[in-house]
XYZ file of C-alpha atoms in Angstrom:
676
model
C -56.984 51.453 -10.366
C -59.952 53.696 -9.515
C -62.192 50.626 -9.340
C -59.833 48.902 -6.912
C -59.472 52.064 -4.846
C -63.245 52.452 -4.825
C -63.675 48.885 -3.649
C -61.280 49.353 -0.750
C -62.914 52.643 0.175
C -66.421 51.173 0.096
C -65.553 48.070 2.090
C -62.734 49.455 4.216
C -64.414 48.608 7.518
C -65.265 44.962 6.756
C -61.738 44.678 5.376
C -60.431 46.155 8.630
C -62.330 43.445 10.500
C -60.828 40.845 8.170
C -57.365 42.307 8.755
C -57.912 42.029 12.496
C -58.804 38.351 12.097
C -55.766 37.712 9.891
C -53.402 39.473 12.299
C -54.750 37.480 15.236
C -54.201 34.262 13.266
C -50.606 35.150 12.393
C -49.905 36.235 15.964
C -51.183 32.912 17.318
C -49.957 30.468 14.702
C -47.094 32.256 12.969
C -46.421 32.100 9.235
C -44.752 28.697 8.945
C -48.154 26.970 8.937
C -48.902 28.891 5.717
C -46.150 27.072 3.815
C -48.083 24.500 1.727
C -45.040 22.215 1.521
C -44.546 22.094 5.304
C -46.551 19.193 6.744
C -44.521 18.188 9.811
C -46.407 20.569 12.117
C -49.588 18.675 11.264
C -48.147 15.202 11.791
C -46.495 16.311 15.058
C -49.777 17.429 16.621
C -50.552 15.794 19.960
C -54.024 14.923 18.649
C -54.345 12.413 15.786
C -57.169 14.412 14.195
C -54.978 16.805 12.133
C -53.041 13.787 10.846
C -56.328 12.191 9.815
C -57.370 15.344 7.944
C -54.064 15.751 6.121
C -53.453 12.072 5.324
C -57.071 11.674 4.255
C -56.352 14.298 1.608
C -53.043 12.660 0.618
C -54.671 9.251 0.110
C -57.539 10.906 -1.788
C -55.071 12.825 -3.942
C -53.560 9.583 -5.225
C -56.807 7.640 -5.401
C -58.307 6.650 -8.737
C -61.308 8.639 -10.012
C -64.428 6.639 -10.753
C -67.664 8.333 -11.704
C -70.083 9.352 -10.374
C -68.434 9.622 -6.943
C -65.842 12.366 -7.377
C -65.200 12.435 -3.642
C -64.606 8.698 -3.310
C -61.320 7.547 -1.805
C -60.074 4.083 -2.789
C -56.636 4.370 -1.160
C -57.305 4.998 2.539
C -58.976 1.630 3.277
C -57.916 -0.284 0.175
C -59.544 -1.818 -1.768
C -62.787 -0.438 -0.386
C -64.532 2.814 -1.233
C -64.708 5.537 1.368
C -65.257 9.281 1.004
C -63.098 12.355 1.502
C -66.083 13.615 3.482
C -65.394 11.227 6.368
C -61.789 12.264 6.973
C -62.847 15.894 7.642
C -60.370 16.971 4.984
C -62.513 19.930 3.803
C -63.874 18.133 0.702
C -64.273 21.229 -1.483
C -60.602 22.126 -1.074
C -59.567 18.506 -1.523
C -61.467 18.287 -4.818
C -60.017 21.568 -6.062
C -56.462 20.578 -5.132
C -56.899 17.126 -6.674
C -57.708 18.804 -10.005
C -54.348 20.611 -9.988
C -52.454 17.885 -8.132
C -49.753 17.457 -10.830
C -48.766 21.091 -10.298
C -48.458 20.756 -6.529
C -45.423 19.683 -4.456
C -45.084 16.009 -3.525
C -46.214 16.922 -0.007
C -48.885 19.603 0.057
C -51.229 20.913 2.734
C -53.896 23.591 2.504
C -54.905 23.637 6.165
C -52.697 26.585 7.174
C -54.117 28.843 4.475
C -57.604 27.609 5.367
C -57.016 28.738 8.958
C -55.991 32.227 7.821
C -59.050 32.363 5.555
C -61.374 31.381 8.440
C -60.019 34.023 10.794
C -60.163 36.751 8.136
C -63.747 35.927 7.166
C -64.744 35.693 10.823
C -63.530 39.231 11.418
C -64.818 40.720 8.169
C -68.313 39.248 8.315
C -68.672 39.972 12.039
C -67.869 43.672 11.451
C -70.326 43.920 8.562
C -73.106 42.328 10.624
C -72.396 44.444 13.702
C -72.406 47.631 11.663
C -75.833 46.629 10.378
C -77.211 45.609 13.776
C -75.693 48.649 15.476
C -77.210 51.081 12.983
C -73.775 52.419 12.011
C -74.003 55.050 9.295
C -71.494 56.285 6.767
C -69.042 58.717 8.321
C -69.570 57.594 11.940
C -65.923 56.857 12.496
C -66.127 56.045 16.204
C -69.039 53.660 15.642
C -67.134 51.969 12.816
C -64.150 51.372 15.083
C -66.505 50.084 17.758
C -67.908 47.567 15.239
C -64.364 46.363 14.504
C -63.711 45.877 18.225
C -67.020 44.043 18.495
C -65.861 41.810 15.645
C -62.888 40.961 17.850
C -65.300 39.163 20.185
C -66.107 36.786 17.313
C -62.467 36.466 16.247
C -61.810 35.168 19.763
C -64.961 33.053 19.816
C -63.966 29.976 21.881
C -65.206 27.396 19.361
C -63.030 28.957 16.622
C -59.930 28.969 18.817
C -60.410 25.478 20.217
C -61.256 23.809 16.901
C -58.563 25.405 14.747
C -55.971 22.726 13.878
C -57.867 20.228 16.020
C -61.098 19.693 14.078
C -59.954 22.138 11.426
C -63.012 22.006 9.155
C -65.227 22.809 12.150
C -63.425 26.151 12.514
C -65.638 27.493 9.690
C -67.821 29.519 12.069
C -67.912 32.115 9.291
C -70.479 29.945 7.497
C -73.003 30.824 10.212
C -72.023 34.500 9.977
C -72.392 34.441 6.193
C -75.847 32.886 6.531
C -76.779 35.512 9.104
C -75.549 38.243 6.727
C -77.693 36.867 3.906
C -80.672 36.886 6.245
C -80.060 40.462 7.406
C -79.498 41.747 3.863
C -82.134 39.540 2.274
C -84.522 42.344 1.338
C -81.810 44.189 -0.597
C -79.597 41.372 -1.872
C -82.235 38.669 -2.409
C -85.378 40.535 -3.499
C -86.564 37.717 -5.782
C -87.166 34.044 -5.065
C -84.714 33.124 -7.811
C -81.883 35.045 -6.167
C -82.767 33.622 -2.793
C -82.645 30.091 -4.189
C -79.252 30.706 -5.807
C -77.793 32.173 -2.615
C -79.111 29.503 -0.252
C -78.324 26.735 -2.723
C -74.747 27.985 -2.677
C -74.806 27.878 1.119
C -75.953 24.262 0.962
C -72.990 23.427 -1.286
C -70.563 25.199 1.037
C -71.852 23.457 4.158
C -71.872 19.975 2.639
C -68.427 20.581 1.160
C -66.828 21.845 4.374
C -68.392 20.032 7.347
C -71.770 18.369 7.821
C -72.428 19.973 11.215
C -72.871 23.335 9.511
C -75.861 22.027 7.564
C -78.213 22.167 10.580
C -76.694 25.394 11.908
C -77.008 27.265 8.624
C -80.300 25.470 7.993
C -81.712 27.004 11.179
C -80.713 30.485 10.011
C -82.508 29.685 6.749
C -85.592 28.751 8.787
C -85.446 32.247 10.286
C -85.195 33.688 6.768
C -88.229 31.632 5.710
C -90.276 32.535 8.808
C -89.692 36.231 8.234
C -90.753 35.915 4.601
C -93.888 34.116 5.738
C -94.651 36.960 8.169
C -94.133 39.376 5.284
C -96.704 37.344 3.325
C -94.322 36.854 0.417
C -96.065 33.681 -0.766
C -95.434 29.970 -0.334
C -92.804 29.800 -3.100
C -90.720 32.582 -1.545
C -90.890 30.799 1.812
C -90.278 27.178 0.877
C -88.278 27.149 -2.372
C -85.008 28.467 -0.825
C -85.267 25.765 1.859
C -85.883 23.081 -0.769
C -82.965 24.279 -2.908
C -80.643 24.419 0.116
C -81.487 20.817 1.024
C -81.407 19.630 -2.594
C -78.021 21.197 -3.365
C -76.478 19.762 -0.207
C -77.946 16.322 -0.890
C -76.722 16.299 -4.498
C -73.218 17.248 -3.397
C -73.178 14.558 -0.734
C -74.107 11.990 -3.385
C -71.240 13.141 -5.608
C -68.873 13.045 -2.633
C -69.816 9.402 -2.081
C -71.443 9.950 1.308
C -74.065 7.284 0.667
C -71.853 4.854 -1.251
C -69.026 4.323 1.241
C -68.049 0.980 2.673
C -67.927 0.808 6.476
C -70.174 3.877 6.840
C -72.191 3.936 10.050
C -74.159 7.151 10.150
C -75.821 6.822 13.564
C -73.744 6.544 16.730
C -76.904 5.753 18.674
C -76.469 8.543 21.243
C -76.822 12.311 21.588
C -74.171 14.374 23.341
C -76.213 17.456 24.160
C -75.443 20.906 25.537
C -76.202 22.428 28.899
C -77.549 25.762 27.649
C -76.567 27.561 30.844
C -73.006 26.756 29.751
C -73.428 29.438 27.074
C -72.916 32.080 29.766
C -71.447 30.079 32.692
C -68.108 28.297 32.107
C -67.189 24.759 33.164
C -70.719 23.347 33.158
C -69.920 21.118 30.204
C -69.822 17.376 30.868
C -67.032 16.904 28.302
C -64.746 18.860 25.996
C -67.105 18.095 23.112
C -70.016 19.669 25.010
C -68.302 22.975 25.850
C -70.429 25.767 24.307
C -69.258 28.714 26.443
C -69.464 31.960 24.461
C -66.615 33.620 26.322
C -66.176 36.118 29.156
C -66.272 39.104 26.805
C -69.447 37.847 25.150
C -71.144 37.525 28.543
C -70.070 41.072 29.457
C -71.527 42.346 26.171
C -74.858 40.741 27.129
C -74.723 42.469 30.526
C -73.866 45.838 28.956
C -76.720 45.456 26.462
C -79.143 44.718 29.334
C -77.850 47.696 31.331
C -78.201 49.879 28.244
C -81.850 48.845 27.894
C -82.497 49.593 31.563
C -80.846 53.023 31.319
C -82.876 53.809 28.196
C -86.089 52.919 30.037
C -85.134 55.068 33.012
C -84.475 57.980 30.663
C -87.977 57.745 29.242
C -87.110 56.097 25.947
C -89.462 53.156 26.474
C -91.967 54.341 23.852
C -89.180 54.715 21.287
C -87.931 51.188 21.975
C -91.444 49.758 21.738
C -91.879 51.484 18.385
C -88.517 50.073 17.260
C -89.638 46.570 18.276
C -92.896 46.955 16.374
C -91.079 48.060 13.226
C -88.820 45.029 13.464
C -91.467 42.587 14.685
C -90.787 40.091 11.878
C -87.086 40.015 12.758
C -87.751 39.480 16.448
C -90.276 36.687 15.888
C -88.078 34.890 13.335
C -85.018 35.282 15.580
C -86.898 33.828 18.544
C -87.948 30.846 16.418
C -84.321 30.217 15.427
C -83.049 30.387 19.015
C -85.789 28.101 20.346
C -85.226 25.512 17.622
C -81.464 25.712 18.149
C -81.931 25.145 21.885
C -84.067 22.063 21.234
C -81.685 20.388 18.787
C -78.540 21.345 20.739
C -79.788 19.893 24.036
C -80.599 16.510 22.511
C -83.170 14.400 24.284
C -81.557 14.891 27.717
C -82.439 18.244 29.271
C -79.552 19.469 31.413
C -79.463 22.947 32.934
C -76.932 24.332 35.372
C -75.178 20.998 35.635
C -78.342 19.126 36.649
C -80.163 16.649 34.423
C -83.853 17.507 34.597
C -85.354 14.935 32.245
C -84.655 12.486 29.448
C -87.254 12.637 26.714
C -87.995 9.317 24.968
C -87.995 9.744 21.196
C -88.862 7.336 18.367
C -85.984 5.266 17.049
C -86.469 6.665 13.544
C -85.943 10.200 14.838
C -82.964 9.050 16.907
C -81.329 7.496 13.821
C -81.584 10.811 11.961
C -80.710 13.027 14.923
C -77.752 10.853 15.924
C -76.095 11.583 12.584
C -75.211 14.762 14.477
C -74.610 12.927 17.739
C -72.323 15.685 19.075
C -75.345 17.959 18.890
C -73.978 20.310 21.571
C -71.964 21.901 18.749
C -75.208 23.258 17.329
C -75.387 25.667 20.291
C -72.505 27.569 18.676
C -75.219 29.188 16.564
C -76.900 30.573 19.685
C -73.555 31.781 21.049
C -72.693 33.595 17.836
C -76.135 35.178 17.559
C -76.169 36.291 21.207
C -72.775 37.985 20.873
C -73.807 39.713 17.648
C -77.089 40.963 19.095
C -75.427 42.023 22.352
C -72.568 43.912 20.666
C -74.997 45.480 18.178
C -77.196 46.620 21.060
C -74.194 48.168 22.818
C -73.525 50.148 19.647
C -77.119 51.398 19.429
C -77.739 52.053 23.111
C -74.429 53.517 24.257
C -73.353 55.458 21.179
C -70.187 55.222 19.131
C -67.636 56.857 21.443
C -68.737 55.050 24.588
C -69.175 51.801 22.626
C -65.522 51.950 21.546
C -64.404 51.748 25.163
C -67.006 49.202 26.213
C -66.386 46.825 23.317
C -62.617 47.211 23.719
C -63.020 46.003 27.308
C -65.253 43.143 26.083
C -62.655 42.048 23.555
C -59.890 42.231 26.164
C -61.915 40.093 28.563
C -62.707 37.635 25.751
C -58.967 37.228 25.255
C -58.346 36.992 28.999
C -60.880 34.206 29.353
C -59.103 32.278 26.600
C -55.604 33.045 27.862
C -54.649 29.403 28.504
C -55.757 28.250 25.044
C -54.158 31.263 23.343
C -50.893 30.791 25.217
C -50.817 27.096 24.379
C -51.281 27.800 20.693
C -48.732 30.597 20.617
C -46.170 28.460 22.436
C -46.753 25.415 20.238
C -46.799 27.102 16.855
C -43.816 29.374 17.530
C -41.618 26.458 18.648
C -39.149 25.184 16.038
C -39.645 21.626 17.313
C -43.212 21.722 15.999
C -41.888 22.004 12.447
C -39.162 19.369 12.719
C -39.399 15.893 11.212
C -40.277 13.724 14.208
C -41.121 10.469 12.458
C -40.008 7.336 14.263
C -39.363 5.632 10.905
C -35.663 6.494 10.784
C -34.254 3.073 9.793
C -32.744 3.223 6.248
C -34.635 0.015 5.559
C -37.857 1.974 5.091
C -36.439 3.894 2.154
C -34.987 0.670 0.796
C -38.492 -0.773 0.733
C -39.923 2.371 -0.856
C -37.255 2.537 -3.564
C -37.533 -1.152 -4.456
C -40.705 -0.529 -6.449
C -42.069 -3.836 -5.180
C -44.782 -2.414 -2.971
C -48.060 -0.692 -3.729
C -49.913 -1.422 -0.496
C -49.457 -1.358 3.260
C -51.686 -3.720 5.235
C -52.163 -3.741 8.997
C -52.946 -7.126 10.491
C -55.845 -5.704 12.502
C -57.993 -2.596 12.583
C -56.458 -0.557 15.406
C -55.258 3.009 14.807
C -54.735 3.818 18.495
C -51.036 2.939 18.340
C -48.540 5.822 18.180
C -46.760 4.157 15.262
C -49.914 3.986 13.154
C -49.886 7.579 11.932
C -46.186 7.543 10.984
C -46.802 4.357 9.020
C -49.896 5.789 7.318
C -47.912 8.909 6.418
C -45.130 6.744 4.972
C -47.631 4.863 2.817
C -49.354 8.041 1.613
C -46.080 9.850 0.866
C -44.857 6.980 -1.307
C -48.082 6.483 -3.198
C -49.035 3.253 -1.429
C -52.521 2.446 -0.260
C -53.437 1.506 3.305
C -56.018 -1.044 4.368
C -56.716 0.746 7.663
C -57.597 4.340 8.426
C -59.831 6.296 10.772
C -63.029 7.676 9.229
C -65.795 9.689 10.833
C -69.168 7.914 11.113
C -67.422 4.592 10.600
C -68.669 1.098 11.373
C -65.533 -0.026 13.188
C -66.964 -3.495 13.805
C -67.339 -4.195 10.109
C -63.867 -2.843 9.394
C -62.297 -4.991 12.132
C -63.909 -8.184 10.826
C -63.073 -7.343 7.201
C -59.395 -6.596 7.833
C -58.922 -9.829 9.747
C -60.426 -11.760 6.846
C -58.066 -10.101 4.373
C -55.109 -11.818 6.064
C -56.315 -15.103 4.533
C -54.964 -13.979 1.147
C -51.403 -12.623 1.102
C -49.779 -10.709 -1.764
C -46.107 -9.957 -2.590
C -46.876 -6.290 -3.454
C -48.093 -5.681 0.106
C -46.025 -4.873 3.178
C -47.765 -6.361 6.222
C -47.474 -4.539 9.532
C -47.902 -6.134 12.959
C -48.357 -3.676 15.831
C -48.281 -4.681 19.479
C -50.724 -7.592 20.004
C -50.578 -8.470 16.299
C -47.050 -9.796 16.860
C -48.643 -12.736 18.680
C -50.027 -13.836 15.305
C -46.697 -14.014 13.458
C -46.740 -17.833 13.440
C -50.196 -17.772 11.817
C -48.950 -16.445 8.468
C -46.344 -17.756 6.021
C -44.324 -14.543 5.826
C -40.705 -13.474 6.060
C -40.440 -11.144 9.048
C -38.272 -8.066 9.577
C -38.012 -5.429 12.289
C -37.509 -1.754 11.488
C -37.443 0.779 14.346
C -38.901 -1.949 16.529
C -41.905 -2.435 14.220
C -42.523 -5.961 12.920
C -43.236 -6.137 9.188
C -43.586 -9.083 6.845
C -43.770 -10.040 3.197
C -44.500 -13.146 1.186
C -41.083 -12.970 -0.497
C -37.671 -12.555 1.160
C -36.415 -8.964 1.206
C -32.929 -7.519 1.153
C -33.034 -6.949 4.908
C -31.904 -9.010 7.919
C -34.776 -11.244 9.002
C -36.165 -10.974 12.515
C -35.364 -14.135 14.505
C -38.222 -16.170 15.902
C -38.584 -15.151 19.573
C -38.021 -17.794 22.241
C -41.226 -16.655 23.927
C -44.176 -15.253 21.984
C -45.410 -12.833 24.680
C -46.546 -9.202 24.849
C -47.176 -6.972 27.864
C -50.304 -4.828 27.798
C -49.936 -1.072 28.287
C -52.013 -0.370 31.374
C -51.800 3.357 30.671
C -54.760 2.816 28.329
C -56.776 0.692 30.752
C -60.273 1.740 31.822
C -60.314 2.167 35.589
C -63.248 2.702 37.962
C -62.641 3.550 41.650
C -58.919 3.314 41.183
C -55.879 5.131 39.810
C -52.732 4.599 37.787
C -49.593 4.952 39.907
C -45.926 4.117 39.553
C -46.720 0.713 41.076
C -49.450 -0.005 38.505
C -53.225 0.223 38.627
C -54.440 0.493 42.210
C -58.090 -0.418 42.838
C -60.078 0.494 45.934
C -63.459 -0.680 47.214
C -65.789 -1.313 44.282
C -62.894 -0.862 41.884
C -62.496 -2.452 38.488
C -59.991 -2.386 35.660
C -60.475 -3.298 32.014
C -57.311 -3.722 29.965
C -56.947 -2.103 26.527
C -58.860 -3.809 23.708
C -56.820 -6.267 21.647
C -57.625 -8.484 18.726
C -56.348 -12.039 19.066
C -56.007 -14.445 16.150
C -56.835 -18.172 16.603
C -54.560 -20.041 18.995
C -53.948 -20.965 22.616
C -53.036 -18.150 25.002
C -51.701 -17.787 28.520
C -52.402 -14.562 30.442
C -50.374 -13.661 33.525
C -51.282 -10.878 35.953
C -48.816 -9.706 38.593
C -49.510 -7.439 41.545
C -51.054 -7.883 44.960
C -54.384 -8.649 46.601
C -55.608 -11.003 43.883
C -57.114 -13.318 46.524
C -59.732 -10.561 46.971
C -60.481 -10.166 43.264
C -62.679 -11.505 40.498
C -60.826 -11.907 37.174
C -62.287 -12.810 33.807
C -61.735 -12.240 30.060
C -64.303 -11.139 27.530
C -64.640 -10.207 23.865
C -67.283 -8.830 21.522
C -67.933 -6.168 18.924
C -68.631 -2.576 19.974
C -72.225 -1.846 21.056
C -73.054 -5.526 20.653
C -73.302 -8.423 23.047
C -70.039 -9.351 24.740
C -69.013 -12.866 25.685
C -67.016 -14.191 28.607
C -64.320 -16.668 27.674
C -64.079 -20.119 29.181
C -60.729 -19.735 30.933
C -58.714 -22.127 33.098
C -56.598 -20.784 35.970
C -53.229 -22.509 36.251
C -51.663 -20.267 38.915
C -53.709 -18.797 41.767
C -51.754 -16.627 44.160
C -52.280 -13.236 45.869
C -49.419 -11.821 43.762
C -49.749 -13.801 40.528
C -52.743 -15.065 38.581
C -52.363 -17.067 35.352
C -55.095 -18.420 33.132
C -55.239 -20.035 29.690
C -57.804 -20.303 26.914
C -58.051 -21.494 23.316
C -59.933 -19.898 20.444
C -60.515 -21.207 16.945
C -61.801 -17.866 15.642
C -60.494 -14.291 15.924
C -61.445 -12.522 19.137
C -62.433 -8.913 18.480
C -61.919 -6.329 21.226
C -60.620 -8.890 23.702
C -60.037 -7.602 27.255
C -59.156 -8.861 30.721
C -61.065 -7.484 33.726
C -60.148 -7.289 37.401
C -62.842 -6.494 40.010
C -62.441 -6.034 43.752
C -64.617 -8.256 45.965
C -64.372 -6.278 49.221
C -62.557 -3.314 50.755
C -59.103 -4.875 50.340
C -57.055 -2.790 47.853
C -55.711 -4.532 44.750
C -52.708 -3.548 42.655
C -52.243 -4.741 39.065
C -48.605 -4.267 38.089
C -48.617 -6.034 34.735
C -50.711 -8.095 32.355
C -48.764 -10.278 29.901
C -50.294 -12.295 27.077
C -48.367 -15.242 25.630
C -49.376 -17.333 22.644
C -48.422 -20.900 23.493
C -49.807 -22.807 20.516
């Protein structure tokens, strides 16, 4: 008991920071997300990403284990091998839970507890670092409370709030804080090269086992650690061995997770989505949601207060003392500057954008692009700079303003940090405290689904084409995972969607009675291409080689499907109640469909078509596209109909409408009919 009491007494302030983080989490998300058996709140999320993370784990849980790839998943895109790494399912937790899977409930999620863990560590580590940076000593109660309030700035760090239960694994900002703590405490905690290698090797395992984007962020902190050791003239082994062990441990883990042995893996997206570094302190300069790196209103105020504190200190004649302080900590300042400069370079990508203006695009060798583009959303790497700037700013406020004044100043900073995030915080509170969020909202309510599951006939679910953009897809994937079936289609990060699309279409050449075939939207046009018995459950067309104990779906008199123009790409136009309205220079591209071999008739209704150019095209993503040879059979200002025949599958087929002059065009509907 004395040991436990001593522990709590010794670490009471970091634990207070952790408690703050935990309380904020519970206030925002409630306690129902912590129930491991409650999964509906994940599947009901407006974004498909949480469903991907959870179902990726469920498919992995039931997947066979084949050495040496412990992280391989053979159930998500059956029968091919993928990796738990590419579903962002927090691989380390997935592996641990798979080991004890027989002891877990039939439906089990660890994402709620992970969220609580992230918030608690964010608060605890932030307080410990701020106490160190702020020079807080034992017994300085006001300064300790100020460090807890400063930790609140990191608890409300925008990237943590925005990513939690969206890209849940990316909410592990605490990995950067832990790396920063190891760097700050390196002289005491890691006095020998051996200890340093063990600590940084462990960090490599954590990063690779949680989310790949933390490898470069934590790796940059390690560079700062190495630079400082070089300035201390610790020797080449002390400088380079921790870096080598970090990289080696991460690489070994990635091999075991199957990162380099996955089918359909496409590691380079071929582009860099970089950050506008001014966006760190000025909101709304980001070109997209993915490029938002704003550190928060409270963080910016902390920077201002730190600058004012320095100015006041200079005016009070403390310049010599500050210069002496800088000289004593020269190695820290140089290493920190190196980290921030390197982070700025990698986060911007090869397009330099500042203040919303693109200044230059730097040509880089293709080999470097292929490596860099593995982290194509490189703007995320600027989170490191945001975290470091807040820590340094809040620590400076502690040192320059003193404990009592710092309490008030950092309390205001934390309040403003919350105020700046008020819309996001309110949205999360409203969503996760609403009973509807935790209700079963699956569309698969027809008793026929359970009849199929209980029959014992099926082991696999197969989608006719690779398209997970349909609303029904995730309910169907959840049904398959919950009943121990495999799926032949699933969304994976860094995935070669072209290869998957071609492969899935080829699989339809060999049909099996233990597989339930699913035809979503455009796939229904291919029902006459396969010798299956067809059934309709909740409006979804399914088929099997053998007749089932369900009423068969009658053959439709007309094999036609209307395209959902809500998902059309529109330039110089808008979607209205009347349809897609195009102005001068306008164009519309319909959603991408896959069409199986056959003869098709496409009918467009609307107005102004006598002032338009209409064509159809197809082609794999990021590859050459081809215009189809089409024949118009109806040409009218309000109706245009064309036909075409294909003897091979058409991948990512689309119809385009372009305006030819200033006459507005309205596209009310686009209907595709298979005529032969």
